[in-house]
Amino acid sequence: MSLKRKLARLPRPSISTPVNQQVSSIKPQVEKREEGSVPPENFLLATDTSVVASLKKSRDGADRQQSTLSVRLEHYQQVYSARQRRRSSDLTSTATSVPIAAADASTPEWETTIEQQDAVRIMTHRLSLDYQQGVVPVCRALRQDTLSLSRLALSAEWAEVDLHRVVFLDTETTGLGGGTGIIPFLIGLAWFEDETLVVQQLLLEELGEEEDMMARVHERVAQATGIVSYNGKTYDWPLLRTRAVMTRRPPLPTRPHLDLLHCARRVYRKRLGHVRLVDIEEHVLQMRRHEDISGEEIPSVYWQYLEDRNETDLDKVIVHNVHDLISLVATLVVLTEHYTTLHPDDDPRDQLCRAKVGFRAQDWGRAEQFAQAVVEGQGSPEVIVEAAVLWARLCGRRRDYERAVSILHQATDKVAVASVFAAALHLEIAKIYEHRLKVMDLAWRHAQYTAAAEGLPAQEKRLSRLQRRCKRLAVPITSQLFGC
Amino acid sequence: MSDPKVARHIAFDHREPSQDACYADIPGELSMNVQTALRARGMTRLYSHQAEAFQRAQSGENLVIATPTASGKSLCYNLPVLHALSVAPDTRALYLFPTKALSRDQEEHLRVDMREAGVTQGAITYDGDTPGDARRAARERAGVLVTNPDMVHAGILPNHAGWARFFANLKFVVVDEVHVYRGVLGSHLANVLRRLQRVAAFHGSHPQFLFSSATISNPSAHASRLLGSPVGAVCENGAPSAQRRILVYNPPLINAELGMRRSYISCAVDRAVDLLKANVSTLVFGQSRNNVEVMLKYLRDRLPESELAGEQIQAYRGGYLPETRRRIERGLREGEVRGVVATNALELGIDIGGLDAVICAGYPGTMAALWQRFGRGGRRGRGSLAMLVPSSSPLDQYLAQHPSMIIETPVEEARIDPDNIEILIDHLKCAAFELQFRSPGDTFGDLSSTSLQEALEFLETQRMVRAVSARSGGKTYHWSTEAHPASHVSLRSLSYDNFVIIDVFHERVIGEMDFRSSHTMLHEQAIYQHEGQQYQVEQLDYENHKAFVRKVEPDYYTSAQTRVRVSVLEEEASDILTFGAGITLPVGRGEVDVVEKVIGYKKIRFHTHENVGYGEVYLPAVEKATTAFWIVVPELVVSALPYSRVVVMDGLRGWLKALRAVAAVGLMMDPRDLGSAFVDEPGIGSNGEFSSPRSLVEVQEGRHSFHFEPTMYLFDAVAGGIGLAQRLWEDQSALVRRSAELIDTCPCQHGCPSCVGPGGQSNSDDSLGDRKSAALAMCKHLGVVG
């Protein structure tokens, strides 16, 4: 039988559902806000219905060629500026500790230029100087302390990186996971020119034509002093390296790579649990995207675009990518600023995490500062206990054991002396008394309360050891700590 | 064996003489480092085949080394590789072993060889268990990468850009135990090699291939088919061998008239008990996982703790977790385990040291496998004992009646069909994911350019690939979905669609089973046997591929009953067979649709093997399109016989059994690869025998909807077929003649399991005739036998 007939008999693959179905399931979600009430968060796009309507109208228009994106972006700017004006007034009424640029007067804007070079469409967006992502003005990225950044990154090489020449990277790909058959069809790069953030996107208009796109990426990375990404160490960068091989180009230049996912995870893990970029946007940058496309829909949008060249849904991907990049810059700002200087109103869980980062980065002063803020603040008992133990260890590092004990006592008072939370504190005190200050009877007294932290068997071992040592030193151990 | 009670049933006793070695000098052009290493090991010369392999490899020839077990095959492929690593340090080599276990084992040996030869590039095993750091080292530094085809398929090729340096310097690909890659697995491997060569060419290398194989009759043809280009064979064995005594113990007849014999499983266990009691370490091979577990239980029951502790007898089969298998292998090497009952999982060259005796409970289906199993005995140059205990299946009894076939028959050909449509399409998807196809221009192994073009266009209509007009003219086809095709394709139907077996009491996973076996072994209420324990399947979560089992101690095991339906999709060829009587017998070949469904199970009591109950099973049917060969018996012939139609139909069913047996042994096919079905009524299904006495067959036939005649089908058990139907077609008249001879020469009266099956029993009261008489009368009427 001919191959053709055998092929005709093969069961239909169920590997992908029809693309157009997936696409049509993307439904715009317009969030409503009651007039007069103070919104819990600032929204990226205001629900200024007239603007949204005009946006929709233009998107339903017939002309879907080159101009569509610029139209789309133009409207996006209109909406955005409406939001900007509105938000600055909102913010005055909310007592947020996040510094806000006094950008009330100027109207933010970005200029978009589109260039078509063979199979690559180059979209360049220049953001205004006072552009804010959520509550964060992006240009402040340039003013960040790179030493602090290097500590957040747990990587010394970032101390010397010139932030004016860093490139931010985010790609949209034809599938998840790696492999030579997965292609970054939209490569987003962002960098600063003077004070202006330039976002440049390279769109692959046809498969198999990646050479020019890769040449541009190569050139941009070569000029940069470092790469900043969100999960790019695991995902985007290996993918780009693969594409360099597949297009038979020289390997991409290696540059220090800062993966903000790892930094964000270290700082926000306790408070947020998940630290996807959208979580950071919502809870840290205080914004929520409007009509955003979800990650899993992106590949099928691209396949559909290659088929029918309809830009409507592709635009969503392009805007999504622009926002990923801007949020990346904003995240860098917030992460660094709140680590460089202590913000007393920050969530104690974040502060504790920052103290731990400081500890790991051997940034002792900051670690102590953040730990102190937590111990003296209004956090939950668990957070206070963990911070106190950390702080005490930091004191121990400089052999100030008296101070360590007093910190632990202070925390003990705060979380209720005999509570289960206090067990860890008593354990720490017991250790310091036994091993450092050599006051066996006090160690013994505190060891009475450590069961919840170390378990009964360990506590019994500790107690009997301390008893022996007291005996040897002829120290009486008659009284208990709290006189009971 | 001298016990007369035993000796009476020895059907064959052959002493294979020892063989002297044939040596050759160490080739002068071999790198001095390697020469020194060989001499340091006390090797002043090589076996002739080792020297030959090196010389021919140096000339750039692709080679397959096909010499018996323990003849120093690995040195044949290691020498050219060590030499190349020694003179050109950038050289990379890829070693493929069929199983993870084997690659771990060989890596150790290879490392020693490399160290002694002063080769510092290192050898690394790369498989699912390799930790991240070692993976990087493997990619960047290892001179020899030791892995398996599955890992190349799903791990390396889809990410080949990360292996750029490796592929650019890839000089040798070694594929060990190549006889294992028959049928579906072989057809998959051929496609993996097509992809591998394509990717290597992208990175600028054209590696040389070195295969090794146990004895098969067509090593060169098989390896060439796998590679898609010519491969020369090195077959002259220069290694010495120790004496081996080969015995066939045919289980005694219990009822000669019915051809009933004692259970071969019990007999194999008896002989193993004799040997183990005499302190002879013994390996017993069983036919199925189920048999292995039954025999383990019997052996442990039979040997009192005082003589041999339970742990000294172990089972070894697929489905055990890796650590369990490692533990048993170690026990065997160190001599703590004295007896082991295994499936073919132990056929391959895993180092388990030497065992004194090997017993095969049942003929493994091919001579190649039988010899491979026998080869596991006496590895340290001592004499050994090898025994076959045939079952009562026609195939086994055919051998028992003609035991000299064991030493006279050439071993089987390994057969694959890389262009099996389902396999090919799966791998083309993977290949497109790895690298776009240019058309015209690109090739895929030895696939014709027309077929490649058609397949790519098919994938395009499926929106799996996207065709782009290239600037330089022609088209390129790019992978165009977000799926990772390799992770949806399993080379051995042994990964993503596996069923997981969960012990509900301990809440832990105790094993896995492939999709097809799970239907017959994991249906609800089935007794699942594992490491000598019985578990009952309480719930089968078919959708999520989970079977929940609980330990029980029943006095029976279960055996599933399958129903099969066949319909012809397309007749590709038809012909007329004529024998002495001048009556025509239409035969055909083509595509058929086969539906198999497990409908119930029997409960069979341990030891007595009596049927003690029945239950129903409700599982979805498994459907496949495959190729078949069929014989139509004209209604005129049926009515010409002096028997009732019912009896004639039963006779034809019996004849089909004989046909299948002969196809397996006479035409050298693995019976597991061959299904059979009989249809005796148009349109509606009917029950009949299928493949084994336990199964029922429902056959539906659409081809002769107006003019119907009974038809016997033999089909490829593998979806899409691997060319067996074609092979049967080519030898159709020999097939029919030999099957008739088998029935004619069988000593039973009314039919027995060894020829037409025990169907005679049910008709024994029927004075009008029995199955065997009917089948024989049919053959005589047609003039096939005198």
Short mmCIF file of C-alpha atoms in Angstrom, two decimals, chain A residues 182-381:
data_model
loop_
_atom_site.label_atom_id
_atom_site.label_comp_id
_atom_site.label_asym_id
_atom_site.label_seq_id
_atom_site.Cartn_x
_atom_site.Cartn_y
_atom_site.Cartn_z
CA ILE A 182 10.82 25.66 20.61
CA ILE A 183 11.39 29.10 19.16
CA PRO A 184 11.42 32.51 20.82
CA PHE A 185 9.24 34.28 18.29
CA LEU A 186 9.17 37.55 20.17
CA ILE A 187 12.35 38.69 21.85
CA GLY A 188 11.92 41.68 24.11
CA LEU A 189 14.96 43.71 25.10
CA ALA A 190 15.02 46.86 27.18
CA TRP A 191 17.78 49.25 28.11
CA PHE A 192 18.29 52.84 29.12
CA GLU A 193 19.42 55.57 26.78
CA ASP A 194 20.28 58.46 29.03
CA GLU A 195 17.25 58.53 31.33
CA THR A 196 14.87 56.97 28.83
CA LEU A 197 13.82 53.34 28.96
CA VAL A 198 13.84 51.88 25.46
CA VAL A 199 11.89 48.69 24.92
CA GLN A 200 12.71 46.94 21.69
CA GLN A 201 10.85 43.88 20.48
CA LEU A 202 11.95 41.62 17.68
CA LEU A 203 9.10 39.70 16.11
CA LEU A 204 9.85 36.72 13.91
CA GLU A 205 7.53 37.01 10.92
CA GLU A 206 8.32 33.58 9.53
CA LEU A 207 9.85 30.37 10.82
CA GLY A 208 13.38 29.59 9.75
CA GLU A 209 14.34 33.24 9.39
CA GLU A 210 15.92 33.82 12.73
CA GLU A 211 19.41 34.84 11.60
CA ASP A 212 18.79 38.59 11.55
CA MET A 213 16.94 38.48 14.83
CA MET A 214 19.76 36.56 16.48
CA ALA A 215 22.33 38.94 15.02
CA ARG A 216 20.51 41.82 16.68
CA VAL A 217 20.29 40.03 20.00
CA HIS A 218 23.97 39.24 19.78
CA GLU A 219 24.85 42.84 19.08
CA ARG A 220 22.70 44.14 21.93
CA VAL A 221 24.06 41.67 24.45
CA ALA A 222 27.62 42.39 23.33
CA GLN A 223 27.11 46.08 24.13
CA ALA A 224 25.61 45.33 27.52
CA THR A 225 27.42 44.95 30.82
CA GLY A 226 24.85 42.58 32.22
CA ILE A 227 21.55 40.82 31.59
CA VAL A 228 18.48 41.09 33.81
CA SER A 229 15.61 38.66 33.44
CA TYR A 230 12.80 36.92 35.25
CA ASN A 231 13.50 33.18 35.22
CA GLY A 232 15.82 33.79 32.30
CA LYS A 233 18.72 31.81 33.70
CA THR A 234 16.66 28.67 33.42
CA TYR A 235 14.52 29.54 30.46
CA ASP A 236 15.12 32.46 28.10
CA TRP A 237 18.89 32.46 28.02
CA PRO A 238 19.42 28.74 27.34
CA LEU A 239 16.79 29.04 24.64
CA LEU A 240 18.63 31.91 22.98
CA ARG A 241 21.88 29.99 23.16
CA THR A 242 20.14 27.09 21.45
CA ARG A 243 18.91 29.40 18.72
CA ALA A 244 22.45 30.70 18.20
CA VAL A 245 23.57 27.13 17.55
CA MET A 246 20.58 26.36 15.34
CA THR A 247 21.20 29.44 13.19
CA ARG A 248 24.89 28.53 12.98
CA ARG A 249 25.90 31.78 14.58
CA PRO A 250 28.77 32.26 17.02
CA PRO A 251 27.79 31.69 20.65
CA LEU A 252 26.18 34.65 22.38
CA PRO A 253 28.58 36.71 24.53
CA THR A 254 28.50 35.77 28.19
CA ARG A 255 27.55 38.53 30.58
CA PRO A 256 26.70 38.61 34.29
CA HIS A 257 23.09 37.45 34.45
CA LEU A 258 20.76 38.62 37.19
CA ASP A 259 17.66 36.48 37.46
CA LEU A 260 15.21 38.55 39.47
CA LEU A 261 12.99 35.52 40.02
CA HIS A 262 15.55 34.20 42.46
CA CYS A 263 15.93 37.58 44.20
CA ALA A 264 12.18 38.05 44.41
CA ARG A 265 11.72 34.56 45.75
CA ARG A 266 14.24 35.20 48.49
CA VAL A 267 12.51 38.42 49.54
CA TYR A 268 8.79 37.76 49.02
CA ARG A 269 8.53 34.03 49.57
CA LYS A 270 7.15 34.28 53.08
CA ARG A 271 4.55 36.87 52.27
CA LEU A 272 3.44 35.85 48.79
CA GLY A 273 4.15 32.17 48.47
CA HIS A 274 4.14 32.34 44.68
CA VAL A 275 6.44 34.85 43.11
CA ARG A 276 5.41 34.84 39.47
CA LEU A 277 5.81 38.20 37.86
CA VAL A 278 2.05 38.80 38.07
CA ASP A 279 2.19 38.18 41.83
CA ILE A 280 4.94 40.75 42.13
CA GLU A 281 2.95 43.20 40.06
CA GLU A 282 -0.14 42.82 42.16
CA HIS A 283 1.41 42.84 45.61
CA VAL A 284 4.62 44.77 45.17
CA LEU A 285 4.21 47.11 42.22
CA GLN A 286 0.53 47.42 43.12
CA MET A 287 -0.94 47.07 39.69
CA ARG A 288 -3.06 44.61 37.85
CA ARG A 289 -2.94 44.07 34.13
CA HIS A 290 -6.06 44.61 32.15
CA GLU A 291 -7.04 42.17 29.42
CA ASP A 292 -3.79 40.35 29.77
CA ILE A 293 -3.24 37.21 27.77
CA SER A 294 -2.37 34.12 29.74
CA GLY A 295 0.92 32.38 29.15
CA GLU A 296 -0.49 29.14 27.85
CA GLU A 297 -2.45 30.92 25.14
CA ILE A 298 0.58 32.61 23.66
CA PRO A 299 1.96 29.83 21.43
CA SER A 300 -1.36 29.21 19.71
CA VAL A 301 -1.79 32.92 19.05
CA TYR A 302 1.49 32.91 17.20
CA TRP A 303 0.63 29.81 15.16
CA GLN A 304 -2.63 31.46 14.24
CA TYR A 305 -0.86 34.66 13.30
CA LEU A 306 1.44 32.77 10.92
CA GLU A 307 -1.65 31.30 9.30
CA ASP A 308 -3.85 34.34 8.86
CA ARG A 309 -1.63 37.33 9.76
CA ASN A 310 -4.42 38.69 11.91
CA GLU A 311 -2.82 41.02 14.43
CA THR A 312 -5.60 41.33 16.94
CA ASP A 313 -4.47 38.65 19.28
CA LEU A 314 -0.82 39.07 18.46
CA ASP A 315 -1.08 42.61 19.79
CA LYS A 316 -2.05 41.23 23.15
CA VAL A 317 1.13 39.19 23.17
CA ILE A 318 3.19 42.21 22.20
CA VAL A 319 1.70 44.35 24.93
CA HIS A 320 2.10 41.49 27.38
CA ASN A 321 5.77 41.31 26.58
CA VAL A 322 6.25 45.08 26.89
CA HIS A 323 4.73 44.90 30.34
CA ASP A 324 6.85 41.97 31.36
CA LEU A 325 9.89 44.06 30.54
CA ILE A 326 8.70 47.22 32.25
CA SER A 327 7.72 45.24 35.34
CA LEU A 328 11.11 43.66 35.30
CA VAL A 329 12.72 47.09 35.53
CA ALA A 330 10.26 48.18 38.22
CA THR A 331 10.88 45.02 40.23
CA LEU A 332 14.58 45.70 40.16
CA VAL A 333 13.90 49.18 41.52
CA VAL A 334 11.69 48.06 44.39
CA LEU A 335 13.86 45.11 45.34
CA THR A 336 16.99 47.23 45.47
CA GLU A 337 15.53 50.33 47.10
CA HIS A 338 13.88 48.39 49.88
CA TYR A 339 17.05 46.51 50.51
CA THR A 340 19.39 49.50 50.33
CA THR A 341 17.39 51.50 52.84
CA LEU A 342 15.13 50.15 55.50
CA HIS A 343 11.48 51.10 54.97
CA PRO A 344 9.91 50.84 58.40
CA ASP A 345 6.41 50.24 57.04
CA ASP A 346 7.33 47.22 54.94
CA ASP A 347 5.76 43.93 55.82
CA PRO A 348 7.71 42.23 58.63
CA ARG A 349 7.82 38.99 56.62
CA ASP A 350 9.65 40.76 53.81
CA GLN A 351 11.95 42.40 56.33
CA LEU A 352 12.80 39.06 57.83
CA CYS A 353 13.58 37.69 54.37
CA ARG A 354 15.79 40.70 53.67
CA ALA A 355 17.62 40.05 56.93
CA LYS A 356 18.26 36.53 55.74
CA VAL A 357 19.48 37.74 52.37
CA GLY A 358 21.84 40.07 54.20
CA PHE A 359 23.03 37.19 56.31
CA ARG A 360 23.72 35.01 53.27
CA ALA A 361 25.42 37.90 51.44
CA GLN A 362 27.54 38.61 54.56
CA ASP A 363 26.06 42.08 54.57
CA TRP A 364 26.04 41.97 58.37
CA GLY A 365 25.01 45.54 59.06
CA ARG A 366 21.90 45.35 56.91
CA ALA A 367 20.99 41.94 58.14
CA GLU A 368 21.04 43.23 61.70
CA GLN A 369 19.10 46.33 60.77
CA PHE A 370 16.28 44.33 59.14
CA ALA A 371 16.22 41.77 61.93
CA GLN A 372 15.99 44.50 64.49
CA ALA A 373 13.12 46.13 62.65
CA VAL A 374 11.19 42.89 62.77
CA VAL A 375 11.89 42.17 66.42
CA GLU A 376 10.85 45.65 67.38
CA GLY A 377 7.91 45.72 64.97
CA GLN A 378 4.43 44.31 64.97
CA GLY A 379 4.96 41.04 63.14
CA SER A 380 3.52 37.68 64.03
CA PRO A 381 5.25 35.69 66.79
#
